[in-house]
Amino acid sequence: MRNAAMLDRSAAPRDRRFALVATLLALAAVLAAVNLRAVLDGASFWSALFAPDMTDMRDVLVHDSLVPRVLVTLLCGAALGLAGALMQQVLRNPLAEPMTLGVFPGAYLALMIAGLWMPGWLAAGRETVAFAGGALAMLAVFALAWSQRMSSLGVILSGMVVNLYCGAISLAIAVVHFDLLTGLMIWGGGALEQTGWQPTVHLFASFVVCALGAALLYRPLSLFDAGDSTVRNLGASVGWMRFGALLIAVMLTTVVVSEVGVIGFVGLAAPLVAKLAGARRLRERLLWAPLTGAAMLWFTDEIVRVAASAEPFSAHLIPTGTVTSIVGVPLLVALLPRLRSRPDLSAPLASPLVHRSVRTSLFLCIALLALVCALSLTVARGPHGWYVASFSQVDTLLFWRVPRLLCALAAGVLLALAGTLLQRVTANPMASPDLLGVSSGGMLGIVAVLFATGSLSPALLFAGCVAGALVTLGTLFWFGRRAAFAPERLLLTGIAISALFQAVVGALMSSGDPRAGVLIDLLVGSTYYVAPAIAWSIAALAAMALVIAPLTARWMTALSLGAPSAASVGVPVARARFALLLFAALSSAAATVIVGPLSFIGLIAPHIARLSGGRRPLSQMYLAAALGALLMVCADWLGRQLVFPEEIAAGLVATLLGGPYMVILALRRRAMGVA
């Protein structure tokens, strides 16, 4: 017995919480001390802090800028860490973060609208406008999720729709008014520079109030580890408990975004890193997630400050919020091997609208797809309004329209298949092709080519995209091989890769570099200017994917029951996971090379397919593929017509088209009383 206990203790992962947080804080403190010494230049720190001479610039910098910046950074990191811990607990999903409820994009969109068209709103203060935008986004999420009784899946799906909508509208505005929004992009990147103590006091008071609220909810929140049904059996109201915890998380996030702007990745990484470092219980996570978030953000800010003083970056302002992943990603990847048990990624499958069979839904999708394809080839707007092209006109324009049509069809099919595979294999409703990181890797390759060569040559950009996607794919499966391709590790590794890409893009967007405008055009997802040879190639790949899809159905059905059950019926779990995830990654990479990172199709098409009757893997895959193709072709056609002679990128239009349909299906499901 004694030997067994010793073996158990030796096999248990070591607790690294204190060492991790202490190391980050110590490194940040050393960098801050070096900077402080240079600024003081022999002056007394304590005099500058408590009795500053406002005629001495050294005292002013220390008292009103450097010290408040450190405190604001610590408070923002702690607030986002606590918000992420609360969201991941009540939604029972390790991919949940402050971005989930649309607070960040809602605040950003509100400031965009105010800055461009309603400047009078800014008289109330930028913080007030940002707070109002974030609060409205949160209310929209809660309003949609309330009809689903605030279920975990309902909140996640509602948050995704609001998040994608606000992001799509913001991106569309940025494409048109890029030159006018440079200052907002700097703020939106999370600029932590301070000119006084008011934000510090506000953040501290808000954090204390929210932390007390979280402490009062500790006992009810701990019940969520047992699942919603257990909580209901104990007589507790799941909806109200989830609403209360999410309200605290949203308040924390909104306060941060209203004071310093958007700070990404900390709310996702801090709770995960704290858990992987040893904070297994909820009580521990509620304490160590804020500490980890504060340490991560402070160390990141000090690195950014040092980098900004270096010669290559001295001409550009680098907002800290855009590059928080430079510290969080290595920590997350290094600790992933400690993930010994699979986290609860599951969510109940939404019941379909049972009045319509899968065959009927598939037939309707194909019929609508044929109609939209015909419209795309024959109906358009011209200088004199709408017209239907004659046969000779269609024949003349086929060289241009057919490649675009083929690309839209193929991209929709590939992304929908990839999304269905990922959501089935991981049992996670938030899984989408971009979470594997392959799309981000491909776009990172394009960014590298654009900024290294300054060339917009399609051949060079294509080569960069392929190279980035292949390198990312190799990295992803190198990590996955060590864990038998466990989907939760691959998803978290993919998120880390995507976060690095977003950090690079965010830093470039806020740097003022003129090439950032070109980068926005590449990000919105476009089918423009595709060569016929490439269009036919991507169409052939999509057809091949549809042929291969039936071969994956048995594995997906078995894996949905769990790895032990799948192995008991003869499924080689590691090999099956590898094959399915490779299929998803290659499909995502092929679509990204052509139309950019259109994550929305792969995220939403599987949900619409399931709500439309596609419950089994194969039926869901084919129905999602038809819906993805329909959304992409319709988006491409409408994008050419709505603001003629200008064009709206297909990725933005697809987001605006698909969201309402999914919301309508979900609300109808609730109205029909389907459980």
XYZ file of C-alpha atoms in Angstrom:
675
model
C 0.000 0.000 0.000
C 2.783 2.397 0.926
C 4.614 1.662 -2.348
C 1.420 2.188 -4.322
C 0.860 5.543 -2.655
C 4.413 6.581 -3.412
C 3.947 5.578 -7.046
C 0.727 7.583 -7.270
C 2.477 10.652 -5.855
C 5.414 10.254 -8.215
C 3.095 9.805 -11.207
C 1.008 12.853 -10.333
C 2.025 15.998 -12.181
C 3.989 18.457 -10.097
C 2.309 21.657 -9.009
C 3.960 24.451 -10.984
C 1.564 27.290 -10.225
C 3.737 29.261 -7.849
C 6.935 28.721 -9.834
C 5.276 29.779 -13.077
C 3.635 32.953 -11.780
C 6.663 33.928 -9.679
C 9.008 33.500 -12.647
C 6.830 35.651 -14.938
C 6.464 38.363 -12.293
C 10.191 38.338 -11.524
C 11.165 38.660 -15.186
C 8.662 41.456 -15.685
C 9.887 43.224 -12.553
C 13.507 43.082 -13.744
C 12.616 44.607 -17.113
C 10.467 47.249 -15.414
C 13.262 48.102 -12.973
C 15.758 48.575 -15.806
C 13.367 50.933 -17.572
C 12.563 52.769 -14.339
C 16.225 53.320 -13.567
C 16.817 54.776 -17.015
C 13.853 57.149 -16.649
C 14.769 58.281 -13.109
C 18.382 59.008 -14.087
C 19.471 59.340 -10.466
C 16.228 60.759 -9.018
C 14.480 59.136 -6.050
C 11.765 56.643 -6.917
C 9.866 57.096 -3.645
C 9.860 60.862 -3.986
C 8.611 60.567 -7.552
C 5.861 58.204 -6.433
C 4.583 59.902 -3.263
C 5.763 63.519 -3.557
C 6.402 64.200 -7.238
C 7.815 67.464 -8.456
C 5.485 68.265 -11.338
C 8.120 70.506 -12.887
C 10.538 67.576 -13.167
C 9.726 65.424 -16.200
C 11.299 62.367 -14.555
C 8.871 62.556 -11.637
C 5.932 63.160 -13.969
C 6.778 60.108 -16.096
C 7.150 57.833 -13.072
C 4.128 59.097 -11.146
C 1.604 59.565 -13.964
C 2.740 57.065 -16.609
C 5.052 54.202 -15.635
C 3.575 53.169 -12.279
C -0.084 53.518 -13.391
C 0.767 51.510 -16.516
C 2.105 48.617 -14.445
C -0.927 48.620 -12.140
C -3.391 48.864 -15.031
C -1.616 45.999 -16.779
C -1.828 43.788 -13.694
C -5.505 44.634 -13.139
C -6.447 44.028 -16.798
C -4.686 40.655 -16.826
C -6.341 39.632 -13.568
C -9.782 40.745 -14.754
C -9.532 38.849 -18.045
C -8.153 35.764 -16.300
C -11.081 35.735 -13.870
C -13.576 36.363 -16.694
C -12.161 33.469 -18.694
C -12.246 31.129 -15.692
C -15.911 31.940 -15.041
C -16.887 31.452 -18.688
C -15.049 28.162 -19.054
C -16.661 26.865 -15.864
C -20.302 27.715 -16.565
C -20.128 26.896 -20.289
C -18.084 23.754 -19.539
C -15.901 24.464 -22.538
C -12.135 25.180 -22.423
C -12.393 27.210 -25.629
C -14.695 29.808 -24.065
C -13.205 33.273 -23.485
C -14.341 36.923 -23.196
C -14.591 37.108 -26.976
C -17.284 34.395 -26.798
C -20.036 36.814 -25.781
C -19.159 39.437 -28.364
C -18.105 42.126 -25.875
C -14.824 42.981 -27.612
C -16.220 43.223 -31.153
C -19.340 45.008 -29.913
C -17.301 47.727 -28.208
C -15.011 48.066 -31.218
C -17.944 48.372 -33.633
C -19.615 51.022 -31.468
C -16.463 53.145 -31.509
C -16.129 52.746 -35.274
C -19.683 53.944 -35.874
C -19.286 56.837 -33.419
C -15.971 57.938 -34.878
C -17.162 57.918 -38.486
C -20.806 58.951 -38.403
C -21.800 59.939 -34.839
C -18.895 62.009 -33.468
C -21.248 63.686 -31.021
C -21.439 60.402 -29.098
C -17.753 60.703 -28.260
C -18.534 63.747 -26.128
C -19.639 61.269 -23.466
C -16.171 59.707 -23.590
C -14.670 56.872 -25.566
C -15.019 54.572 -22.561
C -18.764 55.200 -22.343
C -19.292 54.425 -26.029
C -17.198 51.251 -25.767
C -19.084 50.169 -22.649
C -22.426 50.736 -24.382
C -21.366 48.747 -27.455
C -20.078 45.832 -25.402
C -23.193 45.824 -23.210
C -25.517 45.810 -26.235
C -23.613 42.890 -27.751
C -23.875 41.026 -24.467
C -27.609 41.713 -24.237
C -28.079 40.418 -27.789
C -26.291 37.185 -26.836
C -28.380 36.766 -23.690
C -31.615 37.518 -25.565
C -30.862 34.800 -28.115
C -29.654 32.322 -25.508
C -32.585 32.925 -23.155
C -34.941 31.186 -25.580
C -32.650 28.156 -25.153
C -32.924 28.440 -21.349
C -29.342 29.789 -21.172
C -27.979 26.361 -22.030
C -24.247 26.065 -22.594
C -24.722 25.317 -26.289
C -27.260 28.130 -26.654
C -24.917 30.720 -25.147
C -21.975 29.549 -27.269
C -23.908 29.585 -30.538
C -25.546 32.933 -29.774
C -22.172 34.411 -28.854
C -20.613 33.098 -32.057
C -23.330 34.699 -34.182
C -23.074 38.099 -32.451
C -19.279 37.915 -32.452
C -19.071 37.096 -36.150
C -21.659 39.729 -37.065
C -19.927 42.533 -35.216
C -16.556 41.415 -36.558
C -17.814 41.213 -40.145
C -19.385 44.677 -40.024
C -16.246 46.146 -38.437
C -14.054 44.559 -41.096
C -16.296 45.856 -43.879
C -16.095 49.384 -42.453
C -12.313 49.071 -42.082
C -11.951 48.085 -45.740
C -13.749 51.241 -46.876
C -12.400 53.715 -44.288
C -8.981 52.271 -43.431
C -7.163 55.629 -43.510
C -9.629 57.233 -41.095
C -9.455 54.460 -38.501
C -5.740 54.164 -37.785
C -6.079 55.698 -34.324
C -8.978 53.423 -33.461
C -6.981 50.387 -34.601
C -4.187 51.359 -32.214
C -6.700 51.621 -29.354
C -8.400 48.420 -30.517
C -5.078 46.622 -30.210
C -4.995 47.195 -26.472
C -2.777 50.228 -25.775
C -1.749 50.237 -22.102
C -0.039 53.651 -22.005
C -1.352 55.802 -19.138
C -1.473 59.530 -18.390
C -2.967 59.458 -14.911
C -4.477 57.358 -12.120
C -8.186 57.467 -12.968
C -8.229 54.226 -15.060
C -6.296 52.447 -12.301
C -8.813 53.432 -9.633
C -11.756 52.519 -11.858
C -10.307 49.136 -12.777
C -9.412 48.326 -9.172
C -12.881 49.167 -7.836
C -14.599 47.197 -10.611
C -12.340 44.186 -10.141
C -12.915 44.086 -6.394
C -16.709 44.218 -6.817
C -16.705 41.502 -9.503
C -14.292 39.316 -7.520
C -16.623 39.502 -4.509
C -19.533 38.525 -6.753
C -17.576 35.554 -8.068
C -16.725 34.515 -4.506
C -20.421 34.584 -3.549
C -21.208 32.359 -6.524
C -18.444 29.869 -5.752
C -20.627 27.101 -4.309
C -23.279 27.195 -7.062
C -20.574 27.370 -9.734
C -18.818 24.285 -8.372
C -21.967 22.262 -9.154
C -21.425 22.787 -12.895
C -18.615 20.211 -12.798
C -21.334 17.565 -12.477
C -23.340 18.809 -15.492
C -26.583 20.727 -16.022
C -28.868 17.793 -15.276
C -27.293 17.229 -11.855
C -27.631 20.930 -11.028
C -31.330 20.825 -11.941
C -31.877 17.678 -9.862
C -30.458 19.545 -6.867
C -33.137 22.191 -7.316
C -30.878 24.960 -8.628
C -31.755 27.184 -11.581
C -29.145 26.513 -14.227
C -30.204 29.449 -16.400
C -30.048 32.075 -13.668
C -26.774 30.741 -12.249
C -25.174 30.781 -15.691
C -26.586 34.247 -16.343
C -25.141 35.593 -13.090
C -21.652 34.176 -13.688
C -21.588 35.346 -17.299
C -22.806 38.793 -16.253
C -19.812 39.129 -13.916
C -17.477 37.946 -16.684
C -18.979 40.419 -19.134
C -18.676 43.278 -16.639
C -14.993 42.479 -16.140
C -14.397 42.329 -19.880
C -16.344 45.494 -20.601
C -14.440 47.480 -17.984
C -11.145 46.384 -19.517
C -12.158 47.131 -23.082
C -13.586 50.523 -22.145
C -10.339 51.570 -20.434
C -7.554 50.142 -22.612
C -9.118 48.486 -25.664
C -9.128 44.904 -26.894
C -6.653 42.527 -25.234
C -6.856 39.101 -26.794
C -5.809 35.600 -25.731
C -5.328 36.315 -22.004
C -8.920 35.365 -21.140
C -8.487 32.058 -22.969
C -4.918 31.177 -21.989
C -4.739 32.251 -18.332
C -7.372 29.788 -16.997
C -5.992 26.965 -19.148
C -2.384 27.615 -18.151
C -3.385 27.838 -14.480
C -5.277 24.548 -14.738
C -2.460 22.763 -16.548
C 0.034 24.119 -13.999
C -1.891 22.498 -11.151
C -5.071 24.483 -10.368
C -7.482 21.560 -10.753
C -10.319 22.677 -8.506
C -12.603 25.631 -9.155
C -11.495 27.417 -5.968
C -7.890 27.211 -7.143
C -8.695 28.337 -10.686
C -10.614 31.380 -9.452
C -7.479 32.434 -7.550
C -4.698 31.380 -9.910
C -6.293 32.330 -13.248
C -6.276 36.067 -12.322
C -2.717 35.781 -10.982
C -1.578 34.002 -14.140
C -3.340 36.521 -16.364
C -1.771 39.449 -14.510
C 1.719 37.932 -14.719
C 1.357 37.037 -18.413
C 0.128 40.476 -19.430
C 2.739 42.362 -17.389
C 5.608 40.288 -18.807
C 4.192 40.749 -22.322
C 3.911 44.503 -21.837
C 7.504 44.756 -20.669
C 8.698 42.756 -23.694
C 6.694 45.042 -25.988
C 8.159 48.127 -24.326
C 11.705 46.835 -24.773
C 11.002 45.868 -28.397
C 9.436 49.250 -29.132
C 12.651 50.986 -28.064
C 14.725 48.904 -30.506
C 15.690 50.433 -33.823
C 13.574 48.240 -36.186
C 10.340 49.017 -34.284
C 10.976 52.502 -32.942
C 8.981 54.117 -35.748
C 5.835 52.117 -34.967
C 3.520 51.883 -31.977
C 2.927 48.274 -30.956
C -0.203 47.905 -28.792
C 0.346 45.251 -26.142
C -3.073 43.689 -26.627
C -2.197 42.577 -30.150
C 0.791 40.484 -29.100
C -0.255 38.937 -25.775
C 0.188 35.535 -27.394
C 3.999 35.916 -27.473
C 4.057 34.867 -23.818
C 0.843 32.861 -23.580
C 1.431 30.595 -26.590
C 4.787 29.125 -25.450
C 3.398 28.557 -21.954
C 0.265 26.866 -23.260
C 2.148 24.642 -25.690
C 4.761 23.703 -23.067
C 2.089 22.686 -20.546
C -0.162 20.762 -22.957
C 1.614 17.424 -22.295
C 0.318 17.728 -18.712
C -3.245 17.470 -20.038
C -3.727 13.891 -18.851
C -7.503 13.714 -18.959
C -9.755 14.888 -21.691
C -11.568 18.101 -20.758
C -15.311 18.316 -21.131
C -15.600 19.424 -24.726
C -18.963 17.864 -25.261
C -22.203 19.647 -25.791
C -25.644 18.179 -26.389
C -26.531 17.836 -30.030
C -29.266 20.193 -31.052
C -32.458 18.439 -31.998
C -33.500 18.868 -35.614
C -36.680 20.342 -36.939
C -38.321 16.941 -37.299
C -41.022 17.983 -39.732
C -38.548 17.736 -42.623
C -36.438 14.745 -43.641
C -32.762 14.897 -44.518
C -33.505 14.027 -48.130
C -36.007 16.868 -48.384
C -33.558 19.339 -46.864
C -30.773 18.158 -49.167
C -33.028 18.371 -52.220
C -34.087 21.916 -51.308
C -30.443 22.964 -50.822
C -29.386 21.507 -54.170
C -32.351 23.110 -55.947
C -31.567 26.501 -54.395
C -27.902 26.026 -55.254
C -28.731 25.387 -58.900
C -30.948 28.485 -58.955
C -28.271 30.698 -57.400
C -25.634 29.329 -59.803
C -27.896 30.279 -62.714
C -28.420 33.739 -61.229
C -24.679 34.144 -60.762
C -24.046 33.463 -64.444
C -26.956 35.365 -65.991
C -28.317 38.109 -63.697
C -26.292 41.167 -62.743
C -26.334 44.932 -62.367
C -24.865 47.212 -64.977
C -24.585 50.946 -65.603
C -28.296 51.035 -66.469
C -29.599 48.812 -63.679
C -30.463 45.120 -63.479
C -30.368 42.945 -66.578
C -30.544 39.296 -67.626
C -27.616 38.418 -69.860
C -28.279 36.975 -73.278
C -26.618 33.767 -74.421
C -23.897 35.661 -76.253
C -23.236 37.864 -73.216
C -23.028 34.843 -70.917
C -20.650 33.145 -73.346
C -18.447 36.249 -73.372
C -18.267 36.485 -69.566
C -17.792 32.781 -68.840
C -14.010 33.164 -68.699
C -14.451 35.425 -65.653
C -17.601 34.162 -63.945
C -17.054 30.396 -64.141
C -13.745 30.403 -62.199
C -15.353 32.532 -59.472
C -18.381 30.244 -59.356
C -16.228 27.124 -59.133
C -14.106 28.646 -56.363
C -17.167 29.635 -54.372
C -18.690 26.175 -54.732
C -15.484 24.356 -53.861
C -14.549 26.593 -50.927
C -18.024 26.237 -49.421
C -17.899 22.445 -49.718
C -14.378 22.076 -48.334
C -14.892 24.407 -45.375
C -18.240 22.840 -44.462
C -16.775 19.329 -44.588
C -13.790 20.414 -42.480
C -16.059 22.046 -39.902
C -18.328 19.000 -39.669
C -15.354 16.678 -39.197
C -13.877 18.845 -36.452
C -17.134 19.320 -34.563
C -17.854 15.593 -34.750
C -14.401 14.377 -33.750
C -13.964 16.890 -30.909
C -17.656 17.006 -29.883
C -17.186 20.758 -29.549
C -19.693 23.218 -31.063
C -17.038 25.957 -31.217
C -14.647 23.928 -33.369
C -14.097 25.352 -36.848
C -11.400 24.976 -39.517
C -9.513 28.052 -38.342
C -9.072 26.532 -34.862
C -6.658 23.988 -36.338
C -4.421 26.897 -37.229
C -3.922 25.772 -40.843
C -5.815 28.757 -42.241
C -3.829 31.107 -40.022
C -0.571 29.467 -41.051
C -1.435 29.941 -44.712
C -2.306 33.586 -44.200
C 0.862 34.084 -42.169
C 2.790 32.831 -45.186
C 1.026 35.417 -47.335
C 1.860 38.157 -44.810
C 5.518 37.084 -44.801
C 5.694 37.270 -48.607
C 3.874 40.611 -48.708
C 6.130 42.325 -46.174
C 9.378 40.605 -47.186
C 9.126 41.233 -50.931
C 6.521 43.994 -51.189
C 5.095 42.061 -54.149
C 1.433 41.319 -54.852
C 2.283 38.658 -57.425
C -0.430 35.941 -57.258
C 2.214 33.245 -57.776
C 4.329 34.442 -54.834
C 1.323 34.907 -52.553
C 0.057 31.443 -53.503
C 3.472 29.918 -52.771
C 3.639 31.689 -49.403
C 0.171 30.464 -48.461
C 0.980 26.858 -49.370
C 4.291 26.987 -47.493
C 2.691 28.477 -44.368
C -0.122 25.917 -44.406
C 2.293 22.985 -44.812
C 4.600 24.182 -42.032
C 1.616 24.660 -39.727
C 0.231 21.252 -40.625
C 3.567 19.606 -39.901
C 3.883 21.388 -36.568
C 0.341 20.485 -35.619
C 0.751 16.786 -36.244
C 4.191 16.693 -34.647
C 2.542 17.798 -31.412
C -0.465 15.547 -32.008
C 1.602 12.399 -32.559
C 2.895 12.589 -28.997
C -0.672 12.461 -27.634
C -2.204 9.872 -30.003
C -3.818 12.811 -31.852
C -6.117 13.641 -28.962
C -8.468 16.277 -30.411
C -8.383 18.573 -27.388
C -4.610 18.965 -27.664
C -4.746 19.555 -31.390
C -7.447 22.199 -30.930
C -5.492 24.019 -28.244
C -2.289 23.826 -30.310
C -4.208 25.175 -33.314
C -5.581 28.002 -31.185
C -2.041 28.866 -30.148
C -0.927 29.013 -33.797
C -3.960 31.133 -34.704
C -3.203 33.471 -31.807
C 0.317 34.022 -33.121
C -1.103 34.881 -36.529
C -3.608 37.295 -35.000
C -0.783 38.911 -33.021
C 1.211 39.533 -36.192
C -1.799 40.866 -38.072
C -2.931 43.041 -35.150
C 0.520 44.557 -34.757
C 0.718 45.305 -38.483
C -2.785 46.786 -38.563
C -2.032 49.204 -35.767
C 1.480 50.073 -36.952
C 0.333 52.538 -39.602
C 2.167 50.647 -42.346
C 0.405 51.356 -45.680
C 0.613 47.686 -46.632
C -1.827 46.901 -43.816
C -4.646 48.090 -46.092
C -3.738 45.367 -48.593
C -3.717 42.853 -45.753
C -7.316 43.717 -44.840
C -8.400 42.944 -48.400
C -6.756 39.517 -48.115
C -8.430 38.790 -44.776
C -12.039 39.399 -45.772
C -12.230 36.297 -47.978
C -12.492 36.815 -51.705
C -13.032 34.828 -54.898
C -11.705 37.622 -57.089
C -9.138 37.162 -59.833
C -8.783 33.379 -59.650
C -7.058 31.746 -62.627
C -9.139 29.086 -64.446
C -6.533 26.366 -63.837
C -6.599 26.978 -60.086
C -10.409 27.108 -60.072
C -10.731 23.728 -61.803
C -8.112 22.246 -59.476
C -9.933 23.345 -56.327
C -13.216 22.066 -57.780
C -11.609 18.667 -58.393
C -10.374 18.610 -54.784
C -13.875 19.382 -53.506
C -15.346 16.576 -55.640
C -12.700 14.196 -54.309
C -13.526 15.221 -50.729
C -17.212 14.427 -51.299
C -16.248 10.988 -52.619
C -13.999 10.295 -49.610
C -16.570 11.521 -47.066
C -18.549 8.226 -46.802
C -15.356 6.415 -45.794
C -15.184 8.500 -42.595
C -18.743 7.920 -41.379
C -18.077 4.745 -39.367
C -15.077 6.222 -37.575
C -16.942 9.434 -36.724
C -19.902 7.496 -35.336
C -17.633 5.346 -33.170
C -15.440 8.214 -31.938
C -18.514 10.214 -30.896
C -19.099 7.511 -28.246
C -15.644 8.060 -26.748
C -12.228 6.525 -27.305
C -12.786 3.396 -25.114
C -16.067 2.528 -26.857
C -14.549 3.152 -30.280
C -11.592 0.903 -29.499
C -13.925 -1.844 -28.230
C -15.620 -2.073 -31.652
C -12.325 -2.346 -33.502
C -11.622 1.284 -34.437
C -7.902 2.200 -34.327
C -8.422 5.382 -32.309
C -5.102 7.156 -32.904
C -5.036 6.319 -36.610
C -8.692 7.276 -37.062
C -8.177 10.629 -35.343
C -5.111 11.293 -37.453
C -6.917 10.479 -40.697
C -10.011 12.545 -39.875
C -8.074 15.565 -38.655
C -5.709 15.344 -41.624
C -8.738 15.306 -43.931
C -10.137 18.394 -42.173
C -6.789 20.201 -42.201
C -6.114 19.550 -45.893
C -9.640 20.651 -46.848
C -9.245 23.829 -44.809
C -5.807 24.523 -46.287
C -7.038 24.053 -49.862
C -9.895 26.504 -49.313
C -7.633 29.036 -47.557
C -5.165 29.057 -50.437
C -7.968 30.186 -52.745
C -10.347 32.384 -50.745
C -8.552 33.234 -47.504
C -9.522 32.428 -43.893
C -13.302 32.122 -44.264
C -13.902 30.468 -40.902
C -17.600 31.301 -40.763
C -18.724 28.711 -43.317
C -16.942 25.882 -41.539
C -18.304 27.038 -38.198
C -21.943 27.604 -39.019
C -22.790 25.189 -41.868
C -22.563 22.056 -39.637
C -24.933 23.643 -37.108
C -27.474 24.617 -39.764
C -27.232 21.110 -41.233
C -27.869 19.523 -37.835
C -30.806 21.810 -37.085
C -32.195 20.981 -40.540
C -32.244 17.240 -39.843
C -28.679 16.026 -40.436
C -28.161 14.014 -37.260
C -25.963 11.199 -38.550
C -22.396 11.934 -39.627
C -22.750 11.249 -43.340
C -26.088 13.046 -43.731
C -24.739 16.018 -41.785
C -21.586 16.157 -43.930
C -23.443 16.178 -47.244
C -26.113 18.595 -46.038
C -23.442 20.910 -44.591
C -21.485 20.726 -47.873
C -24.585 21.739 -49.857
C -25.329 24.559 -47.406
C -21.712 25.751 -47.480
C -21.703 25.831 -51.270
C -25.079 27.612 -51.300
C -23.909 30.253 -48.825
C -20.665 30.900 -50.692
C -22.211 31.155 -54.175
C -25.027 33.356 -52.904
C -22.535 35.535 -51.004
C -20.285 35.863 -54.052
C -23.202 36.869 -56.296
C -24.689 39.348 -53.824
C -21.261 40.804 -53.108
C -21.017 41.808 -56.779
C -24.470 43.368 -56.898
C -25.266 45.125 -53.623
C -22.945 48.130 -53.962
C -22.278 48.039 -57.709
C -19.847 49.055 -59.180
C -17.927 48.267 -55.968
C -17.807 44.728 -54.588
C -18.212 43.319 -51.095
C -16.013 40.343 -50.286
C -17.821 37.015 -50.215
C -16.583 36.257 -46.701
C -18.388 39.256 -45.241
C -21.616 38.590 -47.107
C -21.576 34.905 -46.095
C -21.383 35.931 -42.452
C -24.353 38.251 -42.800
C -26.380 35.607 -44.653
C -25.745 32.538 -42.524
C -26.191 34.000 -39.054
C -29.883 34.904 -39.226
C -30.818 31.530 -40.714
C -29.184 29.663 -37.836
C -30.843 31.932 -35.278
C -34.266 31.432 -36.921
C -33.814 27.653 -36.868
C -32.809 27.709 -33.209
C -35.764 29.913 -32.230
C -38.201 27.766 -34.210
C -36.824 24.678 -32.512
C -37.524 26.298 -29.145
C -41.003 27.453 -30.204
C -41.896 23.914 -31.304
C -40.911 22.623 -27.877
C -38.157 20.370 -29.176
C -35.880 19.460 -26.273
